[in-house]
């Protein structure tokens, strides 16, 4: 994938996508597509260099990107890169991409990212900067991730991403945090996630200590020598077994944020707390 990326960027053509919106009037539903063996998966875009005239809610608002299967992508499987105004990216399966979901500086928000399942990607969630990231609200919750770094920063400078929220996610990962491009320290809000260690990378201990120092993931679950409790990951079944450590480890997000979030209607979980990850116990993998 990396050789392919270099060949494209150095000697190839302009980025191409399975589905892309560009300064649209929004309200689109992008769903039930199979996008595979391509440069990019699904993206919304407005120009970075366009100035304030492009930082308004009428550009690509209220997108609903759901139930897509994105496979074998040379760059980004899912790439929000517009205003993010009342946009939802959910219930997608993203597999074998260089980066599963790149949060590319949405201008306004609120943007909601939930119930996605990431399989065998180089990265799953990447907070991307290059320019100083606008103070948009982004909510990333109830996703299932399997990349080496649970969360990756790339060129996050200046104010960082203090309005990004990572809650109730299930990470089967080698370590908590990765960084490329001289980033500021992590300053998103994050808690009630489940981190299950995969492998023996020393960065597990290093980045866990960093999270502790920064006051992040104070109520999250950190497990070593355990399994995430997927039914059959070899057959790409990432639903939860009854003994999964993700059971009841999340938080009631409507209480934390003072309102129900999309995809979390009243009664969506049983018991005192929801399960972490994309699927509550008893839910089967989506058929896409």
Coordinates of C-alpha atoms in Angstrom, one line a residue, residues 10-183:
X10 CA 5.1 11.2 -7.2
X11 CA 4.2 10.1 -10.7
X12 CA 0.5 9.4 -10.9
X13 CA -2.7 11.2 -11.3
X14 CA -4.9 13.3 -9.0
X15 CA -6.6 11.6 -6.1
X16 CA -9.8 9.7 -7.1
X17 CA -12.6 8.4 -5.0
X18 CA -15.4 5.9 -5.2
X19 CA -17.9 8.6 -4.1
X20 CA -17.0 12.3 -3.5
X21 CA -19.1 15.4 -2.8
X22 CA -17.5 18.8 -3.5
X23 CA -19.1 21.9 -2.1
X24 CA -22.6 20.3 -2.5
X25 CA -25.8 21.6 -0.9
X26 CA -25.8 18.4 1.2
X27 CA -28.6 16.3 2.5
X28 CA -27.2 13.3 0.6
X29 CA -27.4 9.6 1.7
X30 CA -24.4 7.6 0.6
X31 CA -25.2 4.0 1.4
X32 CA -25.0 0.4 0.4
X33 CA -22.0 0.8 -1.9
X34 CA -19.1 -1.7 -2.3
X35 CA -16.0 0.4 -3.1
X36 CA -12.8 -1.6 -3.6
X37 CA -9.4 -1.7 -5.1
X38 CA -9.3 2.1 -5.6
X39 CA -7.3 5.1 -4.4
X40 CA -9.9 6.6 -2.0
X41 CA -13.3 5.4 -0.7
X42 CA -15.8 8.1 0.3
X43 CA -15.0 11.8 0.8
X44 CA -16.6 15.2 1.2
X45 CA -14.5 18.2 0.3
X46 CA -14.3 21.9 0.3
X47 CA -11.1 23.8 -0.5
X48 CA -8.6 24.3 2.3
X49 CA -7.4 27.5 0.7
X50 CA -10.8 28.9 -0.2
X51 CA -11.0 31.2 2.9
X52 CA -13.9 31.8 5.2
X53 CA -16.5 31.7 2.3
X54 CA -16.1 27.9 2.4
X55 CA -16.5 27.6 6.2
X56 CA -20.3 27.9 6.2
X57 CA -22.9 25.3 7.0
X58 CA -24.3 25.3 3.4
X59 CA -21.4 23.2 2.1
X60 CA -21.9 19.5 2.3
X61 CA -24.2 19.6 5.4
X62 CA -26.3 16.7 6.8
X63 CA -24.6 13.9 4.9
X64 CA -25.6 10.4 6.0
X65 CA -22.8 7.9 5.0
X66 CA -23.8 4.5 6.1
X67 CA -23.7 0.7 5.4
X68 CA -20.9 0.9 2.9
X69 CA -18.3 -1.8 2.5
X70 CA -14.9 -0.2 1.7
X71 CA -12.1 -2.6 0.9
X72 CA -8.5 -2.5 -0.2
X73 CA -8.0 1.3 -0.6
X74 CA -4.6 2.8 -1.2
X75 CA -5.2 6.0 0.8
X76 CA -8.3 6.8 3.0
X77 CA -11.4 4.6 3.2
X78 CA -13.6 7.3 4.7
X79 CA -12.4 10.9 4.6
X80 CA -14.6 13.8 5.9
X81 CA -13.0 17.0 4.7
X82 CA -15.8 19.6 4.5
X83 CA -17.8 21.5 7.1
X84 CA -19.1 18.3 8.8
X85 CA -22.3 20.2 9.7
X86 CA -24.7 17.7 11.2
X87 CA -23.1 14.9 9.2
X88 CA -23.2 11.2 10.3
X89 CA -20.7 8.5 9.2
X90 CA -21.9 5.2 10.6
X91 CA -22.4 1.4 10.3
X92 CA -19.7 1.1 7.6
X93 CA -17.2 -1.7 7.3
X94 CA -13.7 -0.5 6.3
X95 CA -11.1 -3.1 5.6
X96 CA -7.5 -3.2 4.3
X97 CA -7.0 0.5 3.7
X98 CA -3.9 2.6 4.3
X99 CA -6.1 4.7 6.7
X100 CA -9.6 3.7 7.6
X101 CA -11.0 7.0 8.7
X102 CA -9.2 10.3 8.3
X103 CA -10.8 13.2 10.2
X104 CA -9.5 15.9 7.9
X105 CA -10.2 19.1 9.8
X106 CA -14.0 19.5 9.5
X107 CA -14.8 23.2 9.7
X108 CA -18.0 23.4 11.8
X109 CA -19.5 20.2 13.1
X110 CA -21.1 18.6 14.9
X111 CA -20.0 15.5 13.1
X112 CA -21.0 12.0 14.4
X113 CA -18.9 8.9 13.7
X114 CA -20.4 5.7 15.2
X115 CA -20.9 1.9 14.8
X116 CA -18.2 1.5 12.2
X117 CA -16.0 -1.6 12.1
X118 CA -12.4 -1.4 11.0
X119 CA -10.5 -4.5 9.9
X120 CA -6.8 -4.8 9.1
X121 CA -6.1 -1.2 8.2
X122 CA -2.7 0.5 8.5
X123 CA -4.5 3.1 10.7
X124 CA -8.1 3.3 11.8
X125 CA -8.7 6.8 13.1
X126 CA -6.4 9.6 12.1
X127 CA -6.8 13.1 13.3
X128 CA -5.3 15.2 10.5
X129 CA -4.1 18.8 10.6
X130 CA -1.4 20.3 8.3
X131 CA -3.3 23.6 8.9
X132 CA -4.5 24.5 12.3
X133 CA -7.7 22.4 12.8
X134 CA -10.9 24.4 13.2
X135 CA -12.7 24.1 16.6
X136 CA -15.4 21.8 15.2
X137 CA -17.1 19.3 17.5
X138 CA -16.5 15.7 16.4
X139 CA -18.0 12.7 18.3
X140 CA -16.4 9.3 17.7
X141 CA -18.2 6.6 19.7
X142 CA -19.2 2.9 19.6
X143 CA -16.6 1.9 16.9
X144 CA -14.6 -1.3 16.7
X145 CA -11.0 -0.9 15.8
X146 CA -8.1 -3.3 15.1
X147 CA -5.2 -1.1 13.9
X148 CA -1.8 -0.9 15.7
X149 CA -2.4 2.6 17.2
X150 CA -5.8 3.1 18.7
X151 CA -5.7 6.8 17.7
X152 CA -3.2 8.5 15.4
X153 CA -2.4 12.2 15.1
X154 CA -0.8 13.6 11.9
X155 CA 0.4 17.2 11.6
X156 CA -1.9 18.3 14.5
X157 CA -0.5 21.8 15.4
X158 CA -1.7 24.9 17.3
X159 CA -4.8 24.4 19.3
X160 CA -4.9 20.7 18.6
X161 CA -8.3 18.9 18.7
X162 CA -9.9 19.8 22.0
X163 CA -13.4 19.4 20.6
X164 CA -13.0 15.8 19.4
X165 CA -14.6 13.2 21.6
X166 CA -13.6 9.5 21.7
X167 CA -16.0 7.5 23.9
X168 CA -17.2 3.9 24.1
X169 CA -14.9 2.5 21.4
X170 CA -13.3 -1.0 21.5
X171 CA -9.7 -1.0 20.4
X172 CA -7.8 -4.3 19.9
X173 CA -4.5 -2.4 19.5
X174 CA -0.7 -2.5 20.1
X175 CA -0.7 0.9 21.8
X176 CA -2.9 3.9 22.6
X177 CA -1.5 6.7 20.5
X178 CA 0.7 7.3 17.5
X179 CA 2.0 10.6 16.1
X180 CA 3.6 11.7 12.8
X181 CA 4.5 15.2 11.6
X182 CA 5.5 17.0 14.8
X183 CA 2.1 17.1 16.6

